[in-house]
Amino acid sequence: MRAALDAAYCAAQAGEVPVGAVVTLGGKVVATAANAPRTLHDPTAHAEMLAIREAARILGRDRLEDCDLWVTLEPCAMCAGAIAHARIARLYYGASDPKGGAVEHGPRFFAQPTCHHRPEVYSGIGEGESGALLRDFFRERRT
Amino acid sequence: MRAALDAAYCAAQAGEVPVGAVVTLGGKVVATAANAPRTLHDPTAHAEMLAIREAARILGRDRLEDCDLWVTLEPCAMCAGAIAHARIARLYYGASDPKGGAVEHGPRFFAQPTCHHRPEVYSGIGEGESGALLRDFFRERRT
């Protein structure tokens, strides 16, 4: 989660909502990404999506059933859907997101009967630092 | 929808689940894509995602509030989330998808309070041809 938090700081410095994500395989980092929709002109460029896509590219396959995803914020519906499509084994996330999250809020996607793969989910990891980073980012934007 | 259906036929010929998508702006095609997760080694490479990403790249912005999306199958949670993030104005889709759809099935994402943008939705357009293409594809796979 340290690497994901570092990526979130990078996102903030680029003026993006500070979220970072890492895909690991056997405890080793395969791909790291920072949230970047504005920078990349890509509405799908959340940190999780970029990390999953990069890991799949590196591993040369579209299923990552032996991989874990670490992300600093509760994934949204788009990212939860991508996690299921990629067959991610374990999802570790930091801060919960009552406004846009889709794991413990809103659609609760992994609990839906139309969800074809449910990762093991561990939340609250690095929650304090991730939440503070997000709060600082939005506070600065408002002033 | 004709161009989206043609893209779906291309997906089938490449051995991918036959789904196609088109993004239009002012009635003109900006981007067309065929479903390609296996070909591209990218679990996020649904037709809608590729068409939205390509349109955003071409237009040089991450919000497509003046664009419409045409897709041959009811979008899944990942794609519905991307449609909301991209601020797509109108969604036109063909066949409904009780197993994986997230518009009229499962999470019914656009009806969730955590969904920050709801496109106008028109379903059943080209439904017969899209459904037949999908049924033929899966029938051939099973035999």
Tab-separated table of C-alpha atoms in Angstrom:
chain	number	residue	atom	x	y	z
A	1	MET	CA	0.000	0.000	0.000
A	2	ARG	CA	3.032	2.298	0.458
A	3	ALA	CA	3.607	2.327	-3.313
A	4	ALA	CA	-0.087	3.034	-3.965
A	5	LEU	CA	-0.020	5.965	-1.517
A	6	ASP	CA	3.125	7.327	-3.195
A	7	ALA	CA	1.302	7.152	-6.560
A	8	ALA	CA	-1.635	9.035	-4.996
A	9	TYR	CA	0.755	11.858	-3.965
A	10	CYS	CA	1.965	11.990	-7.588
A	11	ALA	CA	-1.634	12.295	-8.801
A	12	ALA	CA	-2.216	15.245	-6.436
A	13	GLN	CA	0.914	16.988	-7.701
A	14	ALA	CA	-0.449	16.625	-11.259
A	15	GLY	CA	-3.747	18.221	-10.177
A	16	GLU	CA	-5.650	14.923	-10.284
A	17	VAL	CA	-7.809	13.492	-7.481
A	18	PRO	CA	-5.166	11.702	-5.381
A	19	VAL	CA	-5.699	7.982	-5.820
A	20	GLY	CA	-2.998	5.412	-6.475
A	21	ALA	CA	-3.077	1.691	-7.260
A	22	VAL	CA	-0.663	-1.219	-7.481
A	23	VAL	CA	-1.047	-4.736	-8.907
A	24	THR	CA	1.098	-7.395	-7.232
A	25	LEU	CA	1.850	-11.008	-8.130
A	26	GLY	CA	3.375	-13.259	-5.478
A	27	GLY	CA	4.029	-10.199	-3.300
A	28	LYS	CA	5.984	-8.391	-6.039
A	29	VAL	CA	4.850	-5.224	-7.812
A	30	VAL	CA	3.785	-5.771	-11.444
A	31	ALA	CA	2.303	-2.328	-12.156
A	32	THR	CA	1.768	0.976	-10.346
A	33	ALA	CA	-0.488	3.819	-11.487
A	34	ALA	CA	-1.784	7.230	-10.423
A	35	ASN	CA	-5.271	8.537	-11.196
A	36	ALA	CA	-4.977	10.541	-14.444
A	37	PRO	CA	-8.249	11.164	-16.379
A	38	ARG	CA	-7.573	14.853	-17.019
A	39	THR	CA	-3.894	14.477	-17.825
A	40	LEU	CA	-4.541	11.612	-20.263
A	41	HIS	CA	-7.847	12.962	-21.650
A	42	ASP	CA	-9.368	9.606	-20.711
A	43	PRO	CA	-12.466	9.386	-18.478
A	44	THR	CA	-11.625	5.740	-17.733
A	45	ALA	CA	-8.102	6.495	-16.477
A	46	HIS	CA	-8.645	5.783	-12.793
A	47	ALA	CA	-5.599	4.426	-10.970
A	48	GLU	CA	-7.069	0.905	-10.723
A	49	MET	CA	-7.881	0.763	-14.447
A	50	LEU	CA	-4.392	1.914	-15.452
A	51	ALA	CA	-2.682	-0.519	-13.067
A	52	ILE	CA	-4.846	-3.466	-14.201
A	53	ARG	CA	-4.329	-2.648	-17.883
A	54	GLU	CA	-0.568	-2.269	-17.436
A	55	ALA	CA	-0.294	-5.527	-15.461
A	56	ALA	CA	-2.313	-7.392	-18.115
A	57	ARG	CA	-0.100	-5.923	-20.840
A	58	ILE	CA	3.083	-6.918	-18.998
A	59	LEU	CA	1.823	-10.429	-18.241
A	60	GLY	CA	0.404	-10.832	-21.764
A	61	ARG	CA	-3.053	-12.031	-20.723
A	62	ASP	CA	-6.464	-10.579	-19.900
A	63	ARG	CA	-7.038	-12.535	-16.670
A	64	LEU	CA	-5.056	-11.788	-13.526
A	65	GLU	CA	-6.448	-14.491	-11.237
A	66	ASP	CA	-3.097	-14.821	-9.440
A	67	CYS	CA	-2.769	-11.056	-8.845
A	68	ASP	CA	-3.844	-8.727	-6.036
A	69	LEU	CA	-4.865	-5.065	-6.329
A	70	TRP	CA	-3.969	-2.408	-3.757
A	71	VAL	CA	-5.751	0.942	-4.075
A	72	THR	CA	-5.919	3.944	-1.755
A	73	LEU	CA	-9.690	4.546	-2.188
A	74	GLU	CA	-12.762	2.305	-2.393
A	75	PRO	CA	-13.225	1.450	-6.095
A	76	CYS	CA	-16.132	2.945	-8.092
A	77	ALA	CA	-18.528	0.840	-10.213
A	78	MET	CA	-16.286	1.078	-13.276
A	79	CYS	CA	-13.228	-0.117	-11.379
A	80	ALA	CA	-15.124	-2.794	-9.426
A	81	GLY	CA	-16.384	-4.123	-12.767
A	82	ALA	CA	-12.835	-4.150	-14.155
A	83	ILE	CA	-11.576	-5.968	-11.026
A	84	ALA	CA	-14.208	-8.672	-11.627
A	85	HIS	CA	-13.413	-8.931	-15.362
A	86	ALA	CA	-9.692	-9.231	-14.558
A	87	ARG	CA	-10.415	-11.960	-11.960
A	88	ILE	CA	-8.259	-10.158	-9.346
A	89	ALA	CA	-7.767	-12.524	-6.373
A	90	ARG	CA	-7.605	-10.033	-3.493
A	91	LEU	CA	-8.612	-6.381	-3.272
A	92	TYR	CA	-6.981	-4.239	-0.557
A	93	TYR	CA	-8.222	-0.665	-0.273
A	94	GLY	CA	-7.698	2.338	1.990
A	95	ALA	CA	-10.352	5.019	2.527
A	96	SER	CA	-14.008	4.204	1.977
A	97	ASP	CA	-15.939	6.407	-0.489
A	98	PRO	CA	-19.597	6.953	0.455
A	99	LYS	CA	-20.104	9.301	-2.534
A	100	GLY	CA	-18.774	7.159	-5.362
A	101	GLY	CA	-17.681	3.789	-3.971
A	102	ALA	CA	-19.257	0.596	-5.316
A	103	VAL	CA	-17.878	-2.030	-2.923
A	104	GLU	CA	-19.484	-1.098	0.415
A	105	HIS	CA	-21.684	1.702	-0.990
A	106	GLY	CA	-24.158	2.276	-3.833
A	107	PRO	CA	-24.365	-0.758	-6.124
A	108	ARG	CA	-22.215	-2.957	-3.791
A	109	PHE	CA	-21.160	-4.585	-7.003
A	110	PHE	CA	-19.435	-7.701	-5.646
A	111	ALA	CA	-22.656	-8.663	-3.842
A	112	GLN	CA	-24.733	-8.505	-7.049
A	113	PRO	CA	-25.853	-11.779	-8.660
A	114	THR	CA	-24.643	-10.389	-12.017
A	115	CYS	CA	-21.072	-10.126	-10.664
A	116	HIS	CA	-19.195	-13.112	-12.109
A	117	HIS	CA	-16.099	-12.924	-9.876
A	118	ARG	CA	-15.736	-11.703	-6.315
A	119	PRO	CA	-12.250	-10.974	-4.995
A	120	GLU	CA	-11.439	-11.319	-1.307
A	121	VAL	CA	-11.836	-7.763	0.018
A	122	TYR	CA	-9.776	-6.106	2.782
A	123	SER	CA	-10.584	-2.453	3.542
A	124	GLY	CA	-9.164	0.288	5.776
A	125	ILE	CA	-5.494	-0.350	4.923
A	126	GLY	CA	-3.653	2.993	4.930
A	127	GLU	CA	-7.060	4.610	5.396
A	128	GLY	CA	-5.785	7.482	7.587
A	129	GLU	CA	-3.114	8.697	5.182
A	130	SER	CA	-5.284	8.175	2.084
A	131	GLY	CA	-8.233	10.034	3.614
A	132	ALA	CA	-6.038	12.937	4.780
A	133	LEU	CA	-4.522	13.241	1.305
A	134	LEU	CA	-7.978	13.397	-0.305
A	135	ARG	CA	-9.308	15.896	2.255
A	136	ASP	CA	-6.272	18.172	1.810
A	137	PHE	CA	-6.649	18.005	-1.974
A	138	PHE	CA	-10.304	19.020	-1.982
A	139	ARG	CA	-9.769	21.666	0.744
A	140	GLU	CA	-7.084	23.343	-1.379
A	141	ARG	CA	-9.353	23.208	-4.434
A	142	ARG	CA	-12.163	24.974	-2.608
A	143	THR	CA	-10.043	27.867	-1.310
B	1	MET	CA	-26.319	1.432	-34.679
B	2	ARG	CA	-25.421	-0.050	-38.089
B	3	ALA	CA	-21.745	0.794	-37.512
B	4	ALA	CA	-21.869	-0.705	-34.004
B	5	LEU	CA	-23.380	-3.927	-35.365
B	6	ASP	CA	-20.692	-4.085	-38.072
B	7	ALA	CA	-18.039	-3.741	-35.331
B	8	ALA	CA	-19.731	-6.577	-33.426
B	9	TYR	CA	-19.381	-8.838	-36.499
B	10	CYS	CA	-15.657	-7.942	-36.582
B	11	ALA	CA	-15.331	-8.932	-32.904
B	12	ALA	CA	-16.916	-12.329	-33.647
B	13	GLN	CA	-14.513	-12.930	-36.529
B	14	ALA	CA	-11.616	-12.238	-34.117
B	15	GLY	CA	-13.028	-14.805	-31.659
B	16	GLU	CA	-14.255	-12.153	-29.227
B	17	VAL	CA	-17.773	-11.922	-27.766
B	18	PRO	CA	-19.555	-9.948	-30.525
B	19	VAL	CA	-20.239	-6.479	-29.164
B	20	GLY	CA	-19.628	-3.215	-30.988
B	21	ALA	CA	-19.873	0.438	-29.960
B	22	VAL	CA	-19.836	3.847	-31.590
B	23	VAL	CA	-19.506	7.366	-30.128
B	24	THR	CA	-21.231	10.111	-32.108
B	25	LEU	CA	-21.139	13.898	-31.854
B	26	GLY	CA	-23.823	15.908	-33.633
B	27	GLY	CA	-24.901	12.770	-35.498
B	28	LYS	CA	-21.399	12.088	-36.842
B	29	VAL	CA	-19.204	9.138	-35.864
B	30	VAL	CA	-16.213	10.091	-33.678
B	31	ALA	CA	-15.014	6.586	-32.751
B	32	THR	CA	-15.997	2.963	-33.434
B	33	ALA	CA	-14.739	-0.090	-31.536
B	34	ALA	CA	-15.167	-3.852	-31.302
B	35	ASN	CA	-14.959	-5.839	-28.067
B	36	ALA	CA	-11.327	-7.029	-27.770
B	37	PRO	CA	-10.173	-8.088	-24.254
B	38	ARG	CA	-8.452	-11.283	-25.412
B	39	THR	CA	-6.888	-9.817	-28.535
B	40	LEU	CA	-5.515	-6.804	-26.648
B	41	HIS	CA	-4.678	-8.644	-23.398
B	42	ASP	CA	-6.789	-6.050	-21.609
B	43	PRO	CA	-9.691	-7.081	-19.341
B	44	THR	CA	-11.135	-3.560	-19.638
B	45	ALA	CA	-11.246	-3.616	-23.462
B	46	HIS	CA	-15.018	-3.802	-23.904
B	47	ALA	CA	-16.311	-2.079	-27.038
B	48	GLU	CA	-17.829	0.816	-25.041
B	49	MET	CA	-14.576	1.472	-23.151
B	50	LEU	CA	-12.480	1.486	-26.328
B	51	ALA	CA	-14.935	3.764	-28.173
B	52	ILE	CA	-15.154	6.212	-25.227
B	53	ARG	CA	-11.373	6.277	-24.771
B	54	GLU	CA	-10.778	6.802	-28.489
B	55	ALA	CA	-13.397	9.578	-28.712
B	56	ALA	CA	-11.889	11.335	-25.670
B	57	ARG	CA	-8.420	11.044	-27.210
B	58	ILE	CA	-9.622	12.445	-30.546
B	59	LEU	CA	-11.541	15.313	-28.918
B	60	GLY	CA	-8.699	16.016	-26.455
B	61	ARG	CA	-10.841	16.049	-23.313
B	62	ASP	CA	-12.062	13.639	-20.639
B	63	ARG	CA	-15.721	14.711	-20.699
B	64	LEU	CA	-18.000	13.899	-23.630
B	65	GLU	CA	-21.177	15.667	-22.480
B	66	ASP	CA	-22.114	16.482	-26.089
B	67	CYS	CA	-21.614	12.900	-27.299
B	68	ASP	CA	-23.899	9.866	-27.591
B	69	LEU	CA	-22.930	6.190	-27.254
B	70	TRP	CA	-24.422	3.408	-29.373
B	71	VAL	CA	-23.698	-0.157	-28.271
B	72	THR	CA	-25.131	-3.499	-29.385
B	73	LEU	CA	-25.488	-4.954	-25.844
B	74	GLU	CA	-26.628	-3.588	-22.476
B	75	PRO	CA	-23.497	-2.179	-20.776
B	76	CYS	CA	-21.969	-3.966	-17.750
B	77	ALA	CA	-21.106	-2.182	-14.473
B	78	MET	CA	-17.630	-1.235	-15.695
B	79	CYS	CA	-18.970	0.320	-18.889
B	80	ALA	CA	-21.947	1.983	-17.178
B	81	GLY	CA	-19.475	3.570	-14.744
B	82	ALA	CA	-17.327	4.784	-17.640
B	83	ILE	CA	-20.409	6.220	-19.401
B	84	ALA	CA	-21.189	8.219	-16.236
B	85	HIS	CA	-17.573	9.388	-15.802
B	86	ALA	CA	-17.508	10.490	-19.471
B	87	ARG	CA	-20.821	12.369	-19.052
B	88	ILE	CA	-22.256	10.713	-22.194
B	89	ALA	CA	-25.525	12.502	-23.082
B	90	ARG	CA	-27.534	9.621	-24.567
B	91	LEU	CA	-27.045	5.865	-24.414
B	92	TYR	CA	-28.614	3.736	-27.157
B	93	TYR	CA	-28.274	-0.016	-26.791
B	94	GLY	CA	-29.487	-3.167	-28.521
B	95	ALA	CA	-29.947	-6.494	-26.725
B	96	SER	CA	-30.521	-6.558	-22.982
B	97	ASP	CA	-28.122	-8.657	-20.869
B	98	PRO	CA	-29.745	-10.311	-17.838
B	99	LYS	CA	-26.480	-12.078	-16.926
B	100	GLY	CA	-24.053	-9.150	-16.917
B	101	GLY	CA	-25.968	-5.957	-17.695
B	102	ALA	CA	-25.928	-3.088	-15.210
B	103	VAL	CA	-28.511	-0.708	-16.694
B	104	GLU	CA	-31.778	-2.645	-16.369
B	105	HIS	CA	-30.273	-5.588	-14.438
B	106	GLY	CA	-28.070	-6.227	-11.395
B	107	PRO	CA	-26.761	-2.966	-9.922
B	108	ARG	CA	-28.993	-0.792	-12.201
B	109	PHE	CA	-26.151	1.654	-11.905
B	110	PHE	CA	-27.804	4.786	-13.314
B	111	ALA	CA	-30.526	4.518	-10.659
B	112	GLN	CA	-28.007	4.454	-7.778
B	113	PRO	CA	-27.612	7.577	-5.622
B	114	THR	CA	-23.812	7.218	-6.021
B	115	CYS	CA	-24.137	7.635	-9.809
B	116	HIS	CA	-23.111	11.214	-10.569
B	117	HIS	CA	-24.389	11.395	-14.150
B	118	ARG	CA	-27.324	9.658	-15.814
B	119	PRO	CA	-27.511	9.616	-19.601
B	120	GLU	CA	-30.845	9.437	-21.392
B	121	VAL	CA	-31.267	5.705	-22.110
B	122	TYR	CA	-32.904	4.134	-25.184
B	123	SER	CA	-32.880	0.328	-25.361
B	124	GLY	CA	-33.889	-2.344	-27.883
B	125	ILE	CA	-32.366	-0.618	-30.927
B	126	GLY	CA	-31.061	-3.303	-33.302
B	127	GLU	CA	-31.904	-5.801	-30.583
B	128	GLY	CA	-32.899	-8.616	-32.972
B	129	GLU	CA	-29.692	-8.619	-34.992
B	130	SER	CA	-27.459	-8.090	-31.940
B	131	GLY	CA	-29.136	-10.901	-30.003
B	132	ALA	CA	-28.936	-13.307	-32.966
B	133	LEU	CA	-25.228	-12.544	-33.398
B	134	LEU	CA	-24.541	-13.265	-29.718
B	135	ARG	CA	-26.609	-16.475	-29.725
B	136	ASP	CA	-24.874	-17.752	-32.871
B	137	PHE	CA	-21.453	-16.960	-31.347
B	138	PHE	CA	-22.092	-18.865	-28.126
B	139	ARG	CA	-23.820	-21.755	-29.941
B	140	GLU	CA	-20.745	-22.246	-32.153
B	141	ARG	CA	-18.480	-22.096	-29.085
B	142	ARG	CA	-20.418	-24.837	-27.331
B	143	THR	CA	-20.337	-27.304	-30.234
